[in-house]
């Protein structure tokens, strides 16, 4: 009954040979959509993200996603690998919003390749997409019995170190692919904080911005996705773009 509203998500679900398997991501998809307006709205947002892809880009992303539809992680991270792939659609839409044309995903190879390429004002553009996911400690907390806790009001140093490492790794991949820097280099980050509701997201983004101000990353244009958590609000940074449409 929701297929007309969520055609690309249903296309993914239809690729699962055994949709009732406990390892299948879209298990009980229709029932979950029917019982919760919040769940439906979440998937409608994802559908809008996927609808931003042209036919060629959608075919590429779909083929990348299909093997991960049944790749459930048993340590508590669920279908993280699936969403690491789907998150690349957000970067595609971000580049499109800047005016990039001829956007396409770069086929994976044995070499270190970026994820996306296109043209912006006739200049070649390359983009590497990285996802930073919740900590092992947060996974353990969510798997345990419900209990009260306080959410840290500042990001730990380890998180900032991990974020910077991801940026530097992405920068290295771009340079390996384009050592002469003939293209504009973009790095797009999807960041999942341990703060599930996003109450402290504005504080966290400010802390990341301060860290980037203190130790700037040269040679790339950095964008960070501000996804739609329950306490969502549009954000801005001085030393990175914020993709509030993510």
Short mmCIF file of N, CA, C and O in Angstrom, two decimals, residues 75-187:
data_model
loop_
_atom_site.label_atom_id
_atom_site.label_comp_id
_atom_site.label_asym_id
_atom_site.label_seq_id
_atom_site.Cartn_x
_atom_site.Cartn_y
_atom_site.Cartn_z
N UNK A 75 27.11 -7.87 15.88
CA UNK A 75 27.69 -7.25 17.07
C UNK A 75 26.84 -6.09 17.58
O UNK A 75 27.14 -5.50 18.61
N UNK A 76 25.76 -5.77 16.84
CA UNK A 76 24.88 -4.71 17.31
C UNK A 76 24.80 -3.51 16.39
O UNK A 76 24.05 -2.57 16.66
N UNK A 77 25.55 -3.53 15.30
CA UNK A 77 25.53 -2.39 14.37
C UNK A 77 24.51 -2.56 13.25
O UNK A 77 24.42 -1.71 12.37
N UNK A 78 23.75 -3.62 13.29
CA UNK A 78 22.66 -3.80 12.34
C UNK A 78 23.12 -3.80 10.90
O UNK A 78 24.06 -4.51 10.53
N UNK A 79 22.49 -2.96 10.09
CA UNK A 79 22.79 -2.88 8.66
C UNK A 79 23.63 -1.64 8.36
O UNK A 79 23.39 -0.93 7.39
N UNK A 80 24.62 -1.41 9.18
CA UNK A 80 25.47 -0.23 9.03
C UNK A 80 26.11 -0.18 7.65
O UNK A 80 26.20 0.88 7.03
N UNK A 81 26.56 -1.34 7.15
CA UNK A 81 27.20 -1.36 5.83
C UNK A 81 26.23 -0.89 4.74
O UNK A 81 26.64 -0.21 3.79
N UNK A 82 24.96 -1.24 4.87
CA UNK A 82 23.96 -0.81 3.91
C UNK A 82 23.85 0.71 3.91
O UNK A 82 23.86 1.36 2.85
N UNK A 83 23.76 1.29 5.08
CA UNK A 83 23.58 2.74 5.15
C UNK A 83 24.85 3.51 4.83
O UNK A 83 24.78 4.66 4.38
N UNK A 84 26.01 2.89 5.01
CA UNK A 84 27.24 3.53 4.55
C UNK A 84 27.18 3.72 3.03
O UNK A 84 27.69 4.72 2.50
N UNK A 85 26.58 2.77 2.33
CA UNK A 85 26.41 2.89 0.88
C UNK A 85 25.32 3.90 0.54
O UNK A 85 25.51 4.80 -0.28
N UNK A 86 24.16 3.78 1.17
CA UNK A 86 23.06 4.70 0.86
C UNK A 86 23.43 6.15 1.17
O UNK A 86 22.94 7.08 0.52
N UNK A 87 24.29 6.34 2.17
CA UNK A 87 24.73 7.70 2.51
C UNK A 87 25.44 8.40 1.35
O UNK A 87 25.50 9.64 1.31
N UNK A 88 25.96 7.62 0.40
CA UNK A 88 26.63 8.24 -0.74
C UNK A 88 25.64 9.03 -1.59
O UNK A 88 26.04 9.96 -2.30
N UNK A 89 24.36 8.66 -1.51
CA UNK A 89 23.34 9.43 -2.25
C UNK A 89 23.24 10.84 -1.70
O UNK A 89 22.93 11.79 -2.45
N UNK A 90 23.47 11.02 -0.42
CA UNK A 90 23.43 12.36 0.17
C UNK A 90 24.53 13.23 -0.42
O UNK A 90 24.32 14.41 -0.71
N UNK A 91 25.71 12.66 -0.59
CA UNK A 91 26.81 13.41 -1.19
C UNK A 91 26.49 13.78 -2.64
O UNK A 91 26.80 14.89 -3.09
N UNK A 92 25.89 12.87 -3.37
CA UNK A 92 25.47 13.13 -4.75
C UNK A 92 24.52 14.32 -4.79
O UNK A 92 24.70 15.26 -5.59
N UNK A 93 23.53 14.33 -3.91
CA UNK A 93 22.56 15.42 -3.89
C UNK A 93 23.19 16.74 -3.46
O UNK A 93 22.81 17.82 -3.95
N UNK A 94 24.14 16.66 -2.54
CA UNK A 94 24.85 17.86 -2.11
C UNK A 94 25.60 18.49 -3.27
O UNK A 94 25.50 19.70 -3.52
N UNK A 95 26.33 17.67 -4.02
CA UNK A 95 27.07 18.18 -5.17
C UNK A 95 26.11 18.75 -6.22
O UNK A 95 26.39 19.79 -6.82
N UNK A 96 25.00 18.07 -6.41
CA UNK A 96 24.00 18.57 -7.36
C UNK A 96 23.46 19.93 -6.91
O UNK A 96 23.23 20.81 -7.74
N UNK A 97 23.29 20.12 -5.60
CA UNK A 97 22.77 21.39 -5.09
C UNK A 97 23.75 22.54 -5.32
O UNK A 97 23.35 23.70 -5.36
N UNK A 98 25.04 22.21 -5.46
CA UNK A 98 26.05 23.24 -5.73
C UNK A 98 26.07 23.63 -7.21
O UNK A 98 26.72 24.60 -7.58
N UNK A 99 25.37 22.85 -8.03
CA UNK A 99 25.37 23.11 -9.46
C UNK A 99 26.20 22.15 -10.26
O UNK A 99 26.42 22.37 -11.47
N UNK A 100 26.68 21.07 -9.62
CA UNK A 100 27.48 20.08 -10.35
C UNK A 100 26.63 19.38 -11.40
O UNK A 100 25.47 19.05 -11.15
N UNK A 101 27.23 19.15 -12.55
CA UNK A 101 26.58 18.41 -13.63
C UNK A 101 27.42 17.18 -13.97
O UNK A 101 28.53 17.00 -13.45
N UNK A 102 26.87 16.34 -14.84
CA UNK A 102 27.55 15.10 -15.25
C UNK A 102 27.99 14.27 -14.04
O UNK A 102 29.03 13.61 -14.07
N UNK A 103 27.19 14.30 -13.00
CA UNK A 103 27.53 13.56 -11.79
C UNK A 103 27.40 12.06 -12.03
O UNK A 103 26.42 11.59 -12.61
N UNK A 104 28.37 11.33 -11.53
CA UNK A 104 28.31 9.87 -11.61
C UNK A 104 29.19 9.25 -10.54
O UNK A 104 30.17 9.85 -10.09
N UNK A 105 28.79 8.05 -10.13
CA UNK A 105 29.61 7.28 -9.20
C UNK A 105 30.76 6.65 -9.98
O UNK A 105 30.59 6.20 -11.12
N UNK A 106 31.93 6.63 -9.37
CA UNK A 106 33.11 6.03 -9.98
C UNK A 106 33.12 4.54 -9.65
O UNK A 106 33.08 4.18 -8.47
N UNK A 107 33.16 3.66 -10.65
CA UNK A 107 33.18 2.21 -10.37
C UNK A 107 34.35 1.85 -9.47
O UNK A 107 35.45 2.38 -9.60
N UNK A 108 34.09 0.94 -8.55
CA UNK A 108 35.15 0.51 -7.64
C UNK A 108 36.17 -0.33 -8.39
O UNK A 108 35.84 -1.04 -9.33
N UNK A 109 37.42 -0.22 -7.96
CA UNK A 109 38.48 -0.99 -8.58
C UNK A 109 39.49 -1.38 -7.51
O UNK A 109 39.31 -1.08 -6.32
N UNK A 110 40.55 -2.04 -7.92
CA UNK A 110 41.60 -2.42 -6.97
C UNK A 110 42.42 -1.22 -6.53
O UNK A 110 43.14 -1.29 -5.53
N UNK A 111 42.32 -0.13 -7.28
CA UNK A 111 43.01 1.10 -6.91
C UNK A 111 42.14 1.90 -5.93
O UNK A 111 40.95 1.66 -5.80
N UNK A 112 42.73 2.85 -5.27
CA UNK A 112 42.00 3.72 -4.35
C UNK A 112 41.30 4.80 -5.16
O UNK A 112 41.95 5.70 -5.69
N UNK A 113 40.01 4.70 -5.28
CA UNK A 113 39.26 5.64 -6.10
C UNK A 113 38.29 6.44 -5.23
O UNK A 113 37.76 5.93 -4.24
N UNK A 114 38.00 7.69 -5.62
CA UNK A 114 36.93 8.45 -4.95
C UNK A 114 35.57 7.82 -5.27
O UNK A 114 35.46 6.91 -6.10
N UNK A 115 34.53 8.34 -4.65
CA UNK A 115 33.19 7.79 -4.86
C UNK A 115 32.45 8.47 -6.01
O UNK A 115 31.66 7.82 -6.70
N UNK A 116 32.66 9.77 -6.19
CA UNK A 116 31.86 10.54 -7.15
C UNK A 116 32.74 11.47 -7.97
O UNK A 116 33.80 11.92 -7.50
N UNK A 117 32.26 11.77 -9.17
CA UNK A 117 32.90 12.80 -9.98
C UNK A 117 31.85 13.56 -10.77
O UNK A 117 30.72 13.07 -10.96
N UNK A 118 32.20 14.76 -11.19
CA UNK A 118 31.29 15.57 -11.97
C UNK A 118 31.98 16.83 -12.43
O UNK A 118 33.22 16.93 -12.40
N UNK A 119 31.19 17.78 -12.86
CA UNK A 119 31.71 19.07 -13.32
C UNK A 119 31.02 20.20 -12.57
O UNK A 119 29.81 20.15 -12.34
N UNK A 120 31.80 21.19 -12.19
CA UNK A 120 31.26 22.39 -11.55
C UNK A 120 31.88 23.59 -12.23
O UNK A 120 33.09 23.82 -12.12
N UNK A 121 31.06 24.33 -12.96
CA UNK A 121 31.57 25.46 -13.74
C UNK A 121 32.73 25.03 -14.64
O UNK A 121 33.79 25.68 -14.70
N UNK A 122 32.55 23.91 -15.30
CA UNK A 122 33.50 23.31 -16.26
C UNK A 122 34.75 22.72 -15.59
O UNK A 122 35.63 22.19 -16.28
N UNK A 123 34.86 22.79 -14.26
CA UNK A 123 36.00 22.17 -13.57
C UNK A 123 35.62 20.77 -13.11
O UNK A 123 34.52 20.54 -12.60
N UNK A 124 36.56 19.85 -13.29
CA UNK A 124 36.36 18.48 -12.83
C UNK A 124 36.27 18.46 -11.30
O UNK A 124 37.05 19.13 -10.61
N UNK A 125 35.33 17.70 -10.77
CA UNK A 125 35.12 17.58 -9.33
C UNK A 125 35.23 16.11 -8.93
O UNK A 125 34.69 15.23 -9.61
N UNK A 126 35.93 15.86 -7.84
CA UNK A 126 36.02 14.53 -7.24
C UNK A 126 35.55 14.61 -5.80
O UNK A 126 35.84 15.58 -5.10
N UNK A 127 34.83 13.58 -5.37
CA UNK A 127 34.32 13.58 -3.99
C UNK A 127 34.48 12.20 -3.37
O UNK A 127 34.10 11.18 -3.97
N UNK A 128 35.03 12.17 -2.18
CA UNK A 128 35.11 10.96 -1.38
C UNK A 128 34.14 11.07 -0.22
O UNK A 128 34.05 12.11 0.44
N UNK A 129 33.38 10.00 0.03
CA UNK A 129 32.36 9.98 1.08
C UNK A 129 32.82 9.07 2.22
O UNK A 129 33.26 7.95 1.97
N UNK A 130 32.72 9.57 3.43
CA UNK A 130 33.07 8.78 4.60
C UNK A 130 31.93 8.82 5.61
O UNK A 130 31.23 9.84 5.73
N UNK A 131 31.74 7.73 6.33
CA UNK A 131 30.73 7.66 7.40
C UNK A 131 31.42 7.38 8.72
O UNK A 131 32.25 6.48 8.81
N UNK A 132 31.08 8.17 9.74
CA UNK A 132 31.55 7.93 11.10
C UNK A 132 30.35 7.47 11.92
O UNK A 132 29.37 8.21 12.06
N UNK A 133 30.44 6.27 12.44
CA UNK A 133 29.30 5.67 13.12
C UNK A 133 29.47 5.68 14.63
O UNK A 133 30.52 6.05 15.15
N UNK A 134 28.42 5.29 15.32
CA UNK A 134 28.42 5.37 16.78
C UNK A 134 29.49 4.47 17.39
O UNK A 134 29.94 3.52 16.77
N UNK A 135 29.85 4.77 18.62
CA UNK A 135 30.95 4.08 19.28
C UNK A 135 30.55 2.69 19.75
O UNK A 135 29.36 2.36 19.87
N UNK A 136 31.54 1.87 20.05
CA UNK A 136 31.28 0.55 20.61
C UNK A 136 30.57 0.66 21.96
O UNK A 136 29.73 -0.18 22.29
N UNK A 137 30.91 1.69 22.72
CA UNK A 137 30.27 1.89 24.02
C UNK A 137 28.77 2.18 23.85
O UNK A 137 27.94 1.69 24.62
N UNK A 138 28.43 2.95 22.83
CA UNK A 138 27.03 3.25 22.58
C UNK A 138 26.28 2.01 22.12
O UNK A 138 25.12 1.78 22.50
N UNK A 139 26.94 1.19 21.31
CA UNK A 139 26.34 -0.08 20.88
C UNK A 139 26.01 -0.94 22.09
O UNK A 139 24.92 -1.49 22.22
N UNK A 140 26.97 -1.05 23.01
CA UNK A 140 26.76 -1.86 24.20
C UNK A 140 25.62 -1.30 25.04
O UNK A 140 24.81 -2.07 25.59
N UNK A 141 25.53 0.02 25.14
CA UNK A 141 24.46 0.64 25.92
C UNK A 141 23.10 0.32 25.31
O UNK A 141 22.15 -0.05 26.02
N UNK A 142 22.97 0.44 24.01
CA UNK A 142 21.69 0.21 23.35
C UNK A 142 21.26 -1.25 23.40
O UNK A 142 20.07 -1.56 23.35
N UNK A 143 22.23 -2.15 23.48
CA UNK A 143 21.91 -3.58 23.56
C UNK A 143 21.53 -3.99 24.97
O UNK A 143 20.88 -5.03 25.15
N UNK A 144 21.90 -3.23 25.98
CA UNK A 144 21.65 -3.59 27.35
C UNK A 144 20.26 -3.23 27.82
O UNK A 144 19.44 -2.71 27.06
N UNK A 145 19.99 -3.52 29.08
CA UNK A 145 18.70 -3.17 29.66
C UNK A 145 18.55 -1.65 29.74
O UNK A 145 19.52 -0.94 30.00
N UNK A 146 17.35 -1.13 29.51
CA UNK A 146 17.14 0.33 29.56
C UNK A 146 17.53 0.90 30.93
O UNK A 146 17.19 0.33 31.97
N UNK A 147 18.24 2.01 30.89
CA UNK A 147 18.64 2.67 32.13
C UNK A 147 18.93 4.13 31.85
O UNK A 147 19.21 4.52 30.71
N UNK A 148 18.85 4.93 32.90
CA UNK A 148 19.11 6.36 32.74
C UNK A 148 20.60 6.62 32.57
O UNK A 148 21.44 5.87 33.09
N UNK A 149 20.92 7.67 31.88
CA UNK A 149 22.32 8.07 31.72
C UNK A 149 22.36 9.53 31.26
O UNK A 149 21.35 10.08 30.79
N UNK A 150 23.51 10.13 31.39
CA UNK A 150 23.70 11.49 30.88
C UNK A 150 24.53 11.42 29.61
O UNK A 150 25.48 10.63 29.52
N UNK A 151 24.16 12.23 28.64
CA UNK A 151 24.90 12.26 27.38
C UNK A 151 26.03 13.27 27.51
O UNK A 151 25.81 14.39 27.99
N UNK A 152 27.25 12.92 27.12
CA UNK A 152 28.37 13.87 27.23
C UNK A 152 28.08 15.17 26.49
O UNK A 152 27.58 15.16 25.37
N UNK A 153 28.36 16.29 27.12
CA UNK A 153 28.07 17.59 26.52
C UNK A 153 29.15 18.03 25.54
O UNK A 153 28.96 19.01 24.82
N UNK A 154 30.28 17.33 25.52
CA UNK A 154 31.34 17.61 24.55
C UNK A 154 31.80 16.30 23.93
O UNK A 154 31.69 15.23 24.54
N UNK A 155 32.29 16.39 22.71
CA UNK A 155 32.80 15.21 22.03
C UNK A 155 34.13 14.80 22.65
O UNK A 155 34.98 15.64 22.93
N UNK A 156 34.35 13.51 22.86
CA UNK A 156 35.64 13.07 23.39
C UNK A 156 36.76 13.30 22.39
O UNK A 156 36.53 13.35 21.17
N UNK A 157 37.96 13.42 22.91
CA UNK A 157 39.12 13.65 22.03
C UNK A 157 39.27 12.52 21.02
O UNK A 157 39.69 12.76 19.88
N UNK A 158 38.90 11.32 21.42
CA UNK A 158 39.01 10.18 20.51
C UNK A 158 38.13 10.33 19.29
O UNK A 158 38.49 9.91 18.19
N UNK A 159 36.94 10.93 19.48
CA UNK A 159 36.05 11.14 18.34
C UNK A 159 36.66 12.13 17.35
O UNK A 159 36.64 11.92 16.14
N UNK A 160 37.17 13.24 17.88
CA UNK A 160 37.78 14.24 17.01
C UNK A 160 38.99 13.68 16.27
O UNK A 160 39.23 14.01 15.10
N UNK A 161 39.73 12.82 16.94
CA UNK A 161 40.87 12.18 16.30
C UNK A 161 40.40 11.25 15.17
O UNK A 161 40.99 11.23 14.08
N UNK A 162 39.33 10.52 15.43
CA UNK A 162 38.76 9.62 14.42
C UNK A 162 38.23 10.41 13.23
O UNK A 162 38.43 10.03 12.07
N UNK A 163 37.56 11.53 13.52
CA UNK A 163 37.03 12.36 12.44
C UNK A 163 38.16 12.90 11.57
O UNK A 163 38.09 12.85 10.34
N UNK A 164 39.20 13.41 12.21
CA UNK A 164 40.32 13.96 11.44
C UNK A 164 41.02 12.86 10.64
O UNK A 164 41.45 13.09 9.50
N UNK A 165 41.13 11.68 11.21
CA UNK A 165 41.74 10.56 10.49
C UNK A 165 40.93 10.21 9.24
O UNK A 165 41.49 9.93 8.18
N UNK A 166 39.60 10.24 9.36
CA UNK A 166 38.74 9.96 8.21
C UNK A 166 38.94 11.01 7.12
O UNK A 166 38.98 10.68 5.92
N UNK A 167 39.05 12.27 7.53
CA UNK A 167 39.26 13.35 6.56
C UNK A 167 40.60 13.16 5.85
O UNK A 167 40.70 13.28 4.62
N UNK A 168 41.65 12.87 6.62
CA UNK A 168 42.97 12.71 6.03
C UNK A 168 43.02 11.49 5.12
O UNK A 168 43.69 11.52 4.07
N UNK A 169 42.33 10.42 5.51
CA UNK A 169 42.28 9.24 4.65
C UNK A 169 41.59 9.56 3.33
O UNK A 169 42.05 9.17 2.25
N UNK A 170 40.47 10.27 3.42
CA UNK A 170 39.75 10.66 2.21
C UNK A 170 40.61 11.57 1.33
O UNK A 170 40.65 11.42 0.11
N UNK A 171 41.29 12.51 1.96
CA UNK A 171 42.18 13.41 1.22
C UNK A 171 43.26 12.62 0.50
O UNK A 171 43.60 12.90 -0.67
N UNK A 172 43.80 11.60 1.17
CA UNK A 172 44.83 10.76 0.56
C UNK A 172 44.30 9.99 -0.64
O UNK A 172 45.01 9.83 -1.65
N UNK A 173 43.07 9.49 -0.54
CA UNK A 173 42.47 8.79 -1.66
C UNK A 173 42.29 9.71 -2.86
O UNK A 173 42.53 9.31 -4.01
N UNK A 174 41.86 10.94 -2.61
CA UNK A 174 41.69 11.90 -3.69
C UNK A 174 43.02 12.23 -4.36
O UNK A 174 43.11 12.31 -5.60
N UNK A 175 44.06 12.41 -3.56
CA UNK A 175 45.38 12.73 -4.11
C UNK A 175 45.97 11.55 -4.87
O UNK A 175 46.65 11.75 -5.89
N UNK A 176 45.71 10.34 -4.40
CA UNK A 176 46.22 9.16 -5.11
C UNK A 176 45.58 9.03 -6.48
O UNK A 176 46.21 8.59 -7.44
N UNK A 177 44.31 9.42 -6.57
CA UNK A 177 43.57 9.33 -7.82
C UNK A 177 43.88 10.50 -8.75
O UNK A 177 43.88 10.36 -9.97
N UNK A 178 44.16 11.65 -8.15
CA UNK A 178 44.39 12.88 -8.91
C UNK A 178 45.60 13.61 -8.32
O UNK A 178 45.48 14.67 -7.71
N UNK A 179 46.80 13.04 -8.49
CA UNK A 179 47.99 13.61 -7.84
C UNK A 179 48.35 15.01 -8.31
O UNK A 179 48.98 15.78 -7.58
N UNK A 180 47.96 15.36 -9.53
CA UNK A 180 48.28 16.68 -10.05
C UNK A 180 47.26 17.74 -9.65
O UNK A 180 47.40 18.91 -10.02
N UNK A 181 46.22 17.32 -8.91
CA UNK A 181 45.18 18.22 -8.43
C UNK A 181 44.52 19.01 -9.57
O UNK A 181 44.26 20.21 -9.45
N UNK A 182 44.23 18.31 -10.65
CA UNK A 182 43.53 18.98 -11.74
C UNK A 182 42.05 19.16 -11.43
O UNK A 182 41.38 19.97 -12.07
N UNK A 183 41.53 18.42 -10.46
CA UNK A 183 40.12 18.50 -10.07
C UNK A 183 39.98 19.20 -8.73
O UNK A 183 40.94 19.29 -7.94
N UNK A 184 38.78 19.69 -8.46
CA UNK A 184 38.44 20.18 -7.12
C UNK A 184 38.12 18.98 -6.24
O UNK A 184 37.37 18.10 -6.64
N UNK A 185 38.71 18.94 -5.06
CA UNK A 185 38.57 17.79 -4.17
C UNK A 185 37.57 18.09 -3.05
O UNK A 185 37.73 19.05 -2.30
N UNK A 186 36.55 17.24 -2.96
CA UNK A 186 35.53 17.35 -1.91
C UNK A 186 35.58 16.12 -1.02
O UNK A 186 35.79 15.00 -1.49
N UNK A 187 35.35 16.34 0.27
CA UNK A 187 35.15 15.23 1.22
C UNK A 187 33.81 15.46 1.90
O UNK A 187 33.55 16.55 2.43
#
